[in-house]
Every structure is written in structure tokens, then in C-alpha cells.
Amino acid sequence: MSAVVAVIDDLREESDELDALVGVLDAGAWRGPTPAARWTVAHQIAHLSWTDEVALLAATEPDRFGDEVAKALAAPETFVHEAADALVADHAPDALLARWREGRQRLDKVLRDAPAATRIPWYGPPMSIASLASARLMETWAHGQDIADALGATRTPTARLRHVARIGARARNYAYAVRGITAPEEEFRIELHTPDGEMIAYGPEGAAQRVTGPILDFCLLVTQRAHRSDLAVTAEGREADQWLGIAQAFAGPPGPGRPPRAEPDGHR
């Protein structure tokens, strides 16, 4: 099995796991709020459906995809929300679920059939097949976390978190750039521990700036699905500490993140 096919398989498995979570929900649950402000469960699936369709357009009709880029540039703070709102307004939950299923199946086939060297245009630099599949997996996992949190469900961490963690580590400089901050010249050392005791590392072993912690917590941090104070991710060095406060694995403007969890007595 090629590395590209392995990533696409992981994307399919991540999507199927989320599908199993939402596929049994009634219409009322689809209208329930999630931790993302103003987004219901339906909005989360609508966003994934829309992004899969945009990725399919980029892979098959790159000229038309340029129109989507223009929309994003014209309204960078709102275009994602507007797309989700439109799909939720136009689709009942069962129709939205069917649309997401169809779109991701079509994208799966296009990615598998594409020549290995294909570069697909995106909202930043063009992406390889594996990179696009990894990015879709990261988004599926992150929005799936919003849904799981809304439903009070606990998901078991899988080896697929490696893709999310890798994007988070590689996006270090982007997190600085999107905030107008000059990124440190020195590479960081990132050491993450998997549930089965393995360590995954990025960056030079002897780096002075270091980040360590469980891979799940790091993924929650870089996707901004939990507040740093609620996670066991630690930094050594001033610059590493700064990065943990702004890290993001996703493209686009800085996200609002999540507030710290409230204590049982209501205090934070």
C-alpha cells in the first residue's frame, strides 16, 4: 500500500467514525448547539460537506475553483459561516447527511484515481494528494470533536491523530504569520506521546525550545478545540510558550479558541 493510499484510507475511516456518531441522531439533536459559536451539529456537517465539495472542485475543475478563492478573499471572516448557513437552511438533516456522504465518496474516488504527482490548488499553496487528504482528515476530526463534545460522547484516540499532529507542527510559522508576528528562526522540538506509549517527534533533538505532551492534547490545542490550561501540553522556552498560545492547524484567520473549562462550582 502506498503512503498516499494509506492517508486516503485514514480519511475514509475518520469520516465513517463520525458518520456513525451523527447517523443515528434525530432532527432535534441535529439542531443542538456545539462549542463553536452559533454552530449546531447540522452546521458542523454542512461545513464538512461544503469543504469536501470545494476540494472536489479544486481537483477536477481548477479554473472554477478560482471563483471560490475570490469569494474567500472578498469575505475572509465570513465566507465559511455563510456557506454552512446556506446548506443548513436548504437541507433537512437527512438530506444534509446524504449530501455529505455522497460528496466525500466522490472526493475519495477522485483522490484515489489521481496521478501520485498531482498538485491540487487550494486557498494557500497547491497541495499534494496526501496533503489534501491529511487536511480533510484534520478538519473531519476537529469538527467531529465539536459534535462529540455537544453530544457528551467520548471518542477513543486512534493512530490517525498522527496526521493532525503533523499538520499542527508544520503550521507553526503560519500561526505567527496570520497574526502578523515574525516566526522564530530556530526550529522547535516537539515530542508527543501516543496512548500506547510510543513517542512521535518533530524538530531537532537538541533544540532549546521544546513542546511535550500527549498527542491527543496537542491535537486539541492546535485545532483550538480545548483551552491550553485544560491540556497537558507543556513548553520549555519563551518562544515555545508563546507558540502554544497561538498555535493553529487550520488555514484562515486566527480562531477564537475555546474558553477554559468551568470548575464544578462555576469558577474557571
mmCIF file of C-alpha atoms in Angstrom:
data_model
loop_
_atom_site.group_PDB
_atom_site.id
_atom_site.type_symbol
_atom_site.label_atom_id
_atom_site.label_comp_id
_atom_site.label_asym_id
_atom_site.label_seq_id
_atom_site.Cartn_x
_atom_site.Cartn_y
_atom_site.Cartn_z
ATOM 1 C CA MET A 1 0.000 0.000 0.000
ATOM 2 C CA SER A 2 1.348 3.417 -0.952
ATOM 3 C CA ALA A 3 1.641 6.219 1.579
ATOM 4 C CA VAL A 4 -0.919 8.249 -0.385
ATOM 5 C CA VAL A 5 -3.490 5.449 -0.339
ATOM 6 C CA ALA A 6 -2.885 4.959 3.384
ATOM 7 C CA VAL A 7 -3.762 8.606 4.082
ATOM 8 C CA ILE A 8 -6.913 8.396 1.953
ATOM 9 C CA ASP A 9 -7.899 5.221 3.823
ATOM 10 C CA ASP A 10 -7.412 7.040 7.129
ATOM 11 C CA LEU A 11 -9.585 9.917 5.903
ATOM 12 C CA ARG A 12 -12.331 7.468 4.994
ATOM 13 C CA GLU A 13 -12.115 5.776 8.393
ATOM 14 C CA GLU A 14 -12.248 9.132 10.215
ATOM 15 C CA SER A 15 -15.315 10.133 8.209
ATOM 16 C CA ASP A 16 -17.006 6.783 8.793
ATOM 17 C CA GLU A 17 -16.452 7.089 12.540
ATOM 18 C CA LEU A 18 -18.109 10.497 12.580
ATOM 19 C CA ASP A 19 -20.903 9.218 10.345
ATOM 20 C CA ALA A 20 -21.654 6.517 12.906
ATOM 21 C CA LEU A 21 -21.997 9.227 15.555
ATOM 22 C CA VAL A 22 -24.364 11.524 13.642
ATOM 23 C CA GLY A 23 -26.209 8.965 11.539
ATOM 24 C CA VAL A 24 -28.367 7.875 14.482
ATOM 25 C CA LEU A 25 -29.356 11.374 15.646
ATOM 26 C CA ASP A 26 -32.898 12.686 15.430
ATOM 27 C CA ALA A 27 -33.749 16.083 13.962
ATOM 28 C CA GLY A 28 -33.717 17.738 17.372
ATOM 29 C CA ALA A 29 -30.153 16.627 18.054
ATOM 30 C CA TRP A 30 -29.061 17.999 14.681
ATOM 31 C CA ARG A 31 -30.330 21.393 15.798
ATOM 32 C CA GLY A 32 -28.420 21.198 19.079
ATOM 33 C CA PRO A 33 -25.613 23.702 19.752
ATOM 34 C CA THR A 34 -21.950 22.772 19.638
ATOM 35 C CA PRO A 35 -18.963 24.523 21.264
ATOM 36 C CA ALA A 36 -18.458 26.580 18.078
ATOM 37 C CA ALA A 37 -20.414 29.806 18.473
ATOM 38 C CA ARG A 38 -23.722 29.801 16.543
ATOM 39 C CA TRP A 39 -22.991 26.388 15.001
ATOM 40 C CA THR A 40 -25.302 23.448 15.501
ATOM 41 C CA VAL A 41 -24.470 19.820 14.767
ATOM 42 C CA ALA A 42 -26.005 20.451 11.343
ATOM 43 C CA HIS A 43 -23.625 23.360 10.747
ATOM 44 C CA GLN A 44 -20.652 21.138 11.527
ATOM 45 C CA ILE A 45 -21.692 18.521 8.961
ATOM 46 C CA ALA A 46 -22.659 21.244 6.475
ATOM 47 C CA HIS A 47 -19.163 22.689 6.748
ATOM 48 C CA LEU A 48 -17.539 19.306 6.142
ATOM 49 C CA SER A 49 -19.839 18.683 3.189
ATOM 50 C CA TRP A 50 -19.101 22.091 1.674
ATOM 51 C CA THR A 51 -15.340 21.714 2.118
ATOM 52 C CA ASP A 52 -15.358 18.252 0.539
ATOM 53 C CA GLU A 53 -17.253 19.677 -2.423
ATOM 54 C CA VAL A 54 -14.826 22.586 -2.750
ATOM 55 C CA ALA A 55 -11.904 20.140 -2.612
ATOM 56 C CA LEU A 56 -13.565 18.065 -5.325
ATOM 57 C CA LEU A 57 -13.976 21.196 -7.445
ATOM 58 C CA ALA A 58 -10.307 22.094 -6.935
ATOM 59 C CA ALA A 59 -9.245 18.610 -8.013
ATOM 60 C CA THR A 60 -11.481 18.389 -11.080
ATOM 61 C CA GLU A 61 -12.153 21.973 -12.224
ATOM 62 C CA PRO A 62 -9.313 24.165 -11.003
ATOM 63 C CA ASP A 63 -10.447 27.164 -13.059
ATOM 64 C CA ARG A 64 -13.855 27.179 -11.377
ATOM 65 C CA PHE A 65 -12.171 26.732 -8.026
ATOM 66 C CA GLY A 66 -10.559 30.111 -8.613
ATOM 67 C CA ASP A 67 -14.021 31.630 -8.135
ATOM 68 C CA GLU A 68 -14.153 30.096 -4.653
ATOM 69 C CA VAL A 69 -10.804 31.617 -3.802
ATOM 70 C CA ALA A 70 -12.093 35.012 -4.916
ATOM 71 C CA LYS A 71 -15.101 34.637 -2.598
ATOM 72 C CA ALA A 72 -12.805 33.811 0.290
ATOM 73 C CA LEU A 73 -10.597 36.830 -0.388
ATOM 74 C CA ALA A 74 -13.647 39.098 -0.581
ATOM 75 C CA ALA A 75 -15.022 37.964 2.799
ATOM 76 C CA PRO A 76 -12.288 36.116 4.718
ATOM 77 C CA GLU A 77 -14.050 36.358 8.086
ATOM 78 C CA THR A 78 -17.500 35.211 6.961
ATOM 79 C CA PHE A 79 -17.392 33.054 3.819
ATOM 80 C CA VAL A 80 -17.099 29.776 5.748
ATOM 81 C CA HIS A 81 -20.022 30.651 8.012
ATOM 82 C CA GLU A 82 -22.145 31.795 5.084
ATOM 83 C CA ALA A 83 -21.586 28.512 3.253
ATOM 84 C CA ALA A 84 -22.596 26.476 6.316
ATOM 85 C CA ASP A 85 -25.645 28.663 6.964
ATOM 86 C CA ALA A 86 -26.820 28.242 3.375
ATOM 87 C CA LEU A 87 -26.603 24.442 3.441
ATOM 88 C CA VAL A 88 -28.367 24.193 6.794
ATOM 89 C CA ALA A 89 -31.146 26.478 5.579
ATOM 90 C CA ASP A 90 -31.664 24.452 2.398
ATOM 91 C CA HIS A 91 -31.407 20.895 3.777
ATOM 92 C CA ALA A 92 -33.253 18.835 6.339
ATOM 93 C CA PRO A 93 -30.880 16.701 8.466
ATOM 94 C CA ASP A 94 -31.395 13.523 6.424
ATOM 95 C CA ALA A 95 -30.724 15.373 3.163
ATOM 96 C CA LEU A 96 -27.650 17.057 4.622
ATOM 97 C CA LEU A 97 -26.301 13.716 5.813
ATOM 98 C CA ALA A 98 -26.895 12.204 2.372
ATOM 99 C CA ARG A 99 -25.142 15.129 0.696
ATOM 100 C CA TRP A 100 -22.096 14.789 2.965
ATOM 101 C CA ARG A 101 -21.918 11.050 2.303
ATOM 102 C CA GLU A 102 -22.146 11.478 -1.459
ATOM 103 C CA GLY A 103 -19.609 14.298 -1.568
ATOM 104 C CA ARG A 104 -16.965 12.541 0.452
ATOM 105 C CA GLN A 105 -17.382 9.344 -1.570
ATOM 106 C CA ARG A 106 -16.851 11.297 -4.790
ATOM 107 C CA LEU A 107 -13.798 13.023 -3.349
ATOM 108 C CA ASP A 108 -12.419 9.681 -2.176
ATOM 109 C CA LYS A 109 -12.603 8.282 -5.716
ATOM 110 C CA VAL A 110 -11.032 11.361 -7.311
ATOM 111 C CA LEU A 111 -8.128 11.324 -4.866
ATOM 112 C CA ARG A 112 -7.533 7.605 -5.399
ATOM 113 C CA ASP A 113 -7.649 7.931 -9.193
ATOM 114 C CA ALA A 114 -5.381 10.985 -9.429
ATOM 115 C CA PRO A 115 -1.753 10.500 -10.501
ATOM 116 C CA ALA A 116 0.562 10.442 -7.491
ATOM 117 C CA ALA A 117 2.357 13.622 -8.577
ATOM 118 C CA THR A 118 -0.849 15.671 -8.889
ATOM 119 C CA ARG A 119 -0.876 19.112 -7.257
ATOM 120 C CA ILE A 120 -4.299 20.474 -6.327
ATOM 121 C CA PRO A 121 -4.898 24.232 -5.985
ATOM 122 C CA TRP A 122 -6.097 25.378 -2.584
ATOM 123 C CA TYR A 123 -6.583 28.543 -0.543
ATOM 124 C CA GLY A 124 -2.839 28.673 0.001
ATOM 125 C CA PRO A 125 -0.110 26.899 -1.988
ATOM 126 C CA PRO A 126 -1.159 23.926 -4.153
ATOM 127 C CA MET A 127 -1.304 20.665 -2.232
ATOM 128 C CA SER A 128 -0.306 17.111 -2.977
ATOM 129 C CA ILE A 129 -2.916 14.361 -2.860
ATOM 130 C CA ALA A 130 -1.615 13.171 0.504
ATOM 131 C CA SER A 131 -1.539 16.692 1.955
ATOM 132 C CA LEU A 132 -5.109 17.419 0.861
ATOM 133 C CA ALA A 133 -6.325 14.117 2.314
ATOM 134 C CA SER A 134 -4.488 14.886 5.569
ATOM 135 C CA ALA A 135 -6.060 18.336 5.715
ATOM 136 C CA ARG A 136 -9.527 16.889 5.178
ATOM 137 C CA LEU A 137 -8.863 14.346 7.925
ATOM 138 C CA MET A 138 -7.735 17.090 10.298
ATOM 139 C CA GLU A 139 -10.918 19.074 9.685
ATOM 140 C CA THR A 140 -13.113 15.991 9.971
ATOM 141 C CA TRP A 141 -11.514 15.096 13.292
ATOM 142 C CA ALA A 142 -11.739 18.649 14.649
ATOM 143 C CA HIS A 143 -15.371 19.220 13.698
ATOM 144 C CA GLY A 144 -16.140 15.713 14.866
ATOM 145 C CA GLN A 145 -14.734 16.734 18.237
ATOM 146 C CA ASP A 146 -17.172 19.645 18.357
ATOM 147 C CA ILE A 147 -20.022 17.230 17.710
ATOM 148 C CA ALA A 148 -18.761 14.701 20.259
ATOM 149 C CA ASP A 149 -18.493 17.445 22.870
ATOM 150 C CA ALA A 150 -22.010 18.622 22.086
ATOM 151 C CA LEU A 151 -23.367 15.098 22.498
ATOM 152 C CA GLY A 152 -21.311 14.301 25.579
ATOM 153 C CA ALA A 153 -19.589 11.480 23.691
ATOM 154 C CA THR A 154 -16.017 10.344 24.343
ATOM 155 C CA ARG A 155 -14.005 9.285 21.324
ATOM 156 C CA THR A 156 -11.149 6.810 21.534
ATOM 157 C CA PRO A 157 -7.890 8.302 20.198
ATOM 158 C CA THR A 158 -6.573 6.486 17.130
ATOM 159 C CA ALA A 159 -3.337 6.401 15.181
ATOM 160 C CA ARG A 160 -4.986 8.828 12.757
ATOM 161 C CA LEU A 161 -4.097 11.619 15.181
ATOM 162 C CA ARG A 162 -0.601 11.496 13.683
ATOM 163 C CA HIS A 163 -1.924 13.384 10.661
ATOM 164 C CA VAL A 164 -3.459 16.111 12.812
ATOM 165 C CA ALA A 165 -0.316 16.454 14.911
ATOM 166 C CA ARG A 166 1.919 16.640 11.849
ATOM 167 C CA ILE A 167 -0.143 19.463 10.355
ATOM 168 C CA GLY A 168 -0.103 21.298 13.673
ATOM 169 C CA ALA A 169 3.672 21.056 13.892
ATOM 170 C CA ARG A 170 4.227 22.064 10.273
ATOM 171 C CA ALA A 171 1.846 25.015 10.583
ATOM 172 C CA ARG A 172 3.930 26.684 13.291
ATOM 173 C CA ASN A 173 5.123 29.549 11.114
ATOM 174 C CA TYR A 174 1.644 30.058 9.653
ATOM 175 C CA ALA A 175 0.232 30.688 13.129
ATOM 176 C CA TYR A 176 2.693 33.543 13.522
ATOM 177 C CA ALA A 177 2.215 34.918 10.009
ATOM 178 C CA VAL A 178 -1.587 35.071 10.200
ATOM 179 C CA ARG A 179 -1.184 37.252 13.307
ATOM 180 C CA GLY A 180 1.448 39.496 11.749
ATOM 181 C CA ILE A 181 4.195 38.154 14.017
ATOM 182 C CA THR A 182 7.658 37.166 12.827
ATOM 183 C CA ALA A 183 8.203 33.477 13.470
ATOM 184 C CA PRO A 184 11.314 32.366 15.395
ATOM 185 C CA GLU A 185 14.215 31.308 13.217
ATOM 186 C CA GLU A 186 15.047 28.390 15.475
ATOM 187 C CA GLU A 187 13.180 25.135 14.996
ATOM 188 C CA PHE A 188 11.286 23.705 17.949
ATOM 189 C CA ARG A 189 11.468 20.169 19.277
ATOM 190 C CA ILE A 190 8.002 18.638 19.652
ATOM 191 C CA GLU A 191 7.690 15.321 21.488
ATOM 192 C CA LEU A 192 4.247 13.717 21.647
ATOM 193 C CA HIS A 193 3.264 10.524 23.418
ATOM 194 C CA THR A 194 0.638 8.205 21.974
ATOM 195 C CA PRO A 195 -1.816 6.237 24.141
ATOM 196 C CA ASP A 196 0.193 3.055 23.514
ATOM 197 C CA GLY A 197 3.397 4.635 24.833
ATOM 198 C CA GLU A 198 5.127 5.491 21.561
ATOM 199 C CA MET A 199 6.805 8.880 21.122
ATOM 200 C CA ILE A 200 6.378 10.906 17.935
ATOM 201 C CA ALA A 201 8.871 13.726 17.478
ATOM 202 C CA TYR A 202 9.351 16.700 15.173
ATOM 203 C CA GLY A 203 12.328 19.044 15.006
ATOM 204 C CA PRO A 204 15.955 18.709 16.104
ATOM 205 C CA GLU A 205 16.532 16.711 19.254
ATOM 206 C CA GLY A 206 18.831 19.330 20.776
ATOM 207 C CA ALA A 207 16.543 22.345 20.253
ATOM 208 C CA ALA A 208 16.282 24.716 23.213
ATOM 209 C CA GLN A 209 12.598 25.441 22.532
ATOM 210 C CA ARG A 210 10.568 22.332 23.331
ATOM 211 C CA VAL A 211 6.948 21.217 23.457
ATOM 212 C CA THR A 212 5.887 17.949 25.063
ATOM 213 C CA GLY A 213 2.647 16.210 25.922
ATOM 214 C CA PRO A 214 0.068 13.606 24.888
ATOM 215 C CA ILE A 215 -0.685 13.566 21.182
ATOM 216 C CA LEU A 216 -4.430 13.919 21.839
ATOM 217 C CA ASP A 217 -3.901 17.057 23.906
ATOM 218 C CA PHE A 218 -1.603 18.536 21.270
ATOM 219 C CA CYS A 219 -4.205 17.891 18.576
ATOM 220 C CA LEU A 220 -6.908 19.521 20.688
ATOM 221 C CA LEU A 221 -4.597 22.503 21.167
ATOM 222 C CA VAL A 222 -3.627 23.082 17.526
ATOM 223 C CA THR A 223 -7.203 22.644 16.308
ATOM 224 C CA GLN A 224 -8.305 25.004 19.116
ATOM 225 C CA ARG A 225 -10.835 22.519 20.463
ATOM 226 C CA ALA A 226 -9.717 22.981 24.071
ATOM 227 C CA HIS A 227 -8.067 25.713 26.101
ATOM 228 C CA ARG A 228 -4.390 25.361 26.800
ATOM 229 C CA SER A 229 -4.971 25.429 30.559
ATOM 230 C CA ASP A 230 -7.074 22.259 30.288
ATOM 231 C CA LEU A 231 -4.416 20.293 28.429
ATOM 232 C CA ALA A 232 -1.212 18.523 29.474
ATOM 233 C CA VAL A 233 0.923 20.176 26.799
ATOM 234 C CA THR A 234 3.956 21.965 28.215
ATOM 235 C CA ALA A 235 6.579 24.300 26.790
ATOM 236 C CA GLU A 236 10.228 24.856 27.612
ATOM 237 C CA GLY A 237 11.470 28.232 26.411
ATOM 238 C CA ARG A 238 9.825 31.604 25.932
ATOM 239 C CA GLU A 239 9.200 31.197 22.207
ATOM 240 C CA ALA A 240 7.708 27.720 22.564
ATOM 241 C CA ASP A 241 5.460 29.063 25.307
ATOM 242 C CA GLN A 242 4.295 31.887 23.034
ATOM 243 C CA TRP A 243 3.522 29.468 20.227
ATOM 244 C CA LEU A 244 1.278 27.320 22.399
ATOM 245 C CA GLY A 245 -0.889 30.383 22.910
ATOM 246 C CA ILE A 246 -1.417 30.957 19.173
ATOM 247 C CA ALA A 247 -0.975 27.528 17.538
ATOM 248 C CA GLN A 248 -3.472 26.580 14.832
ATOM 249 C CA ALA A 249 -3.509 23.731 12.367
ATOM 250 C CA PHE A 250 -6.230 25.203 10.151
ATOM 251 C CA ALA A 251 -5.972 27.800 7.393
ATOM 252 C CA GLY A 252 -7.659 31.165 7.619
ATOM 253 C CA PRO A 253 -7.859 33.908 10.238
ATOM 254 C CA PRO A 254 -6.926 33.200 13.870
ATOM 255 C CA GLY A 255 -9.685 31.316 15.576
ATOM 256 C CA PRO A 256 -11.337 32.373 18.828
ATOM 257 C CA GLY A 257 -10.361 29.123 20.502
ATOM 258 C CA ARG A 258 -12.224 27.720 23.486
ATOM 259 C CA PRO A 259 -12.567 29.166 26.991
ATOM 260 C CA PRO A 260 -11.168 27.199 29.953
ATOM 261 C CA ARG A 261 -13.498 24.589 31.360
ATOM 262 C CA ALA A 262 -15.605 25.780 34.270
ATOM 263 C CA GLU A 263 -14.968 24.170 37.634
ATOM 264 C CA PRO A 264 -17.877 22.364 39.311
ATOM 265 C CA ASP A 265 -18.595 25.452 41.462
ATOM 266 C CA GLY A 266 -18.847 27.603 38.345
ATOM 267 C CA HIS A 267 -15.405 29.193 38.629
ATOM 268 C CA ARG A 268 -12.706 28.913 35.990
#
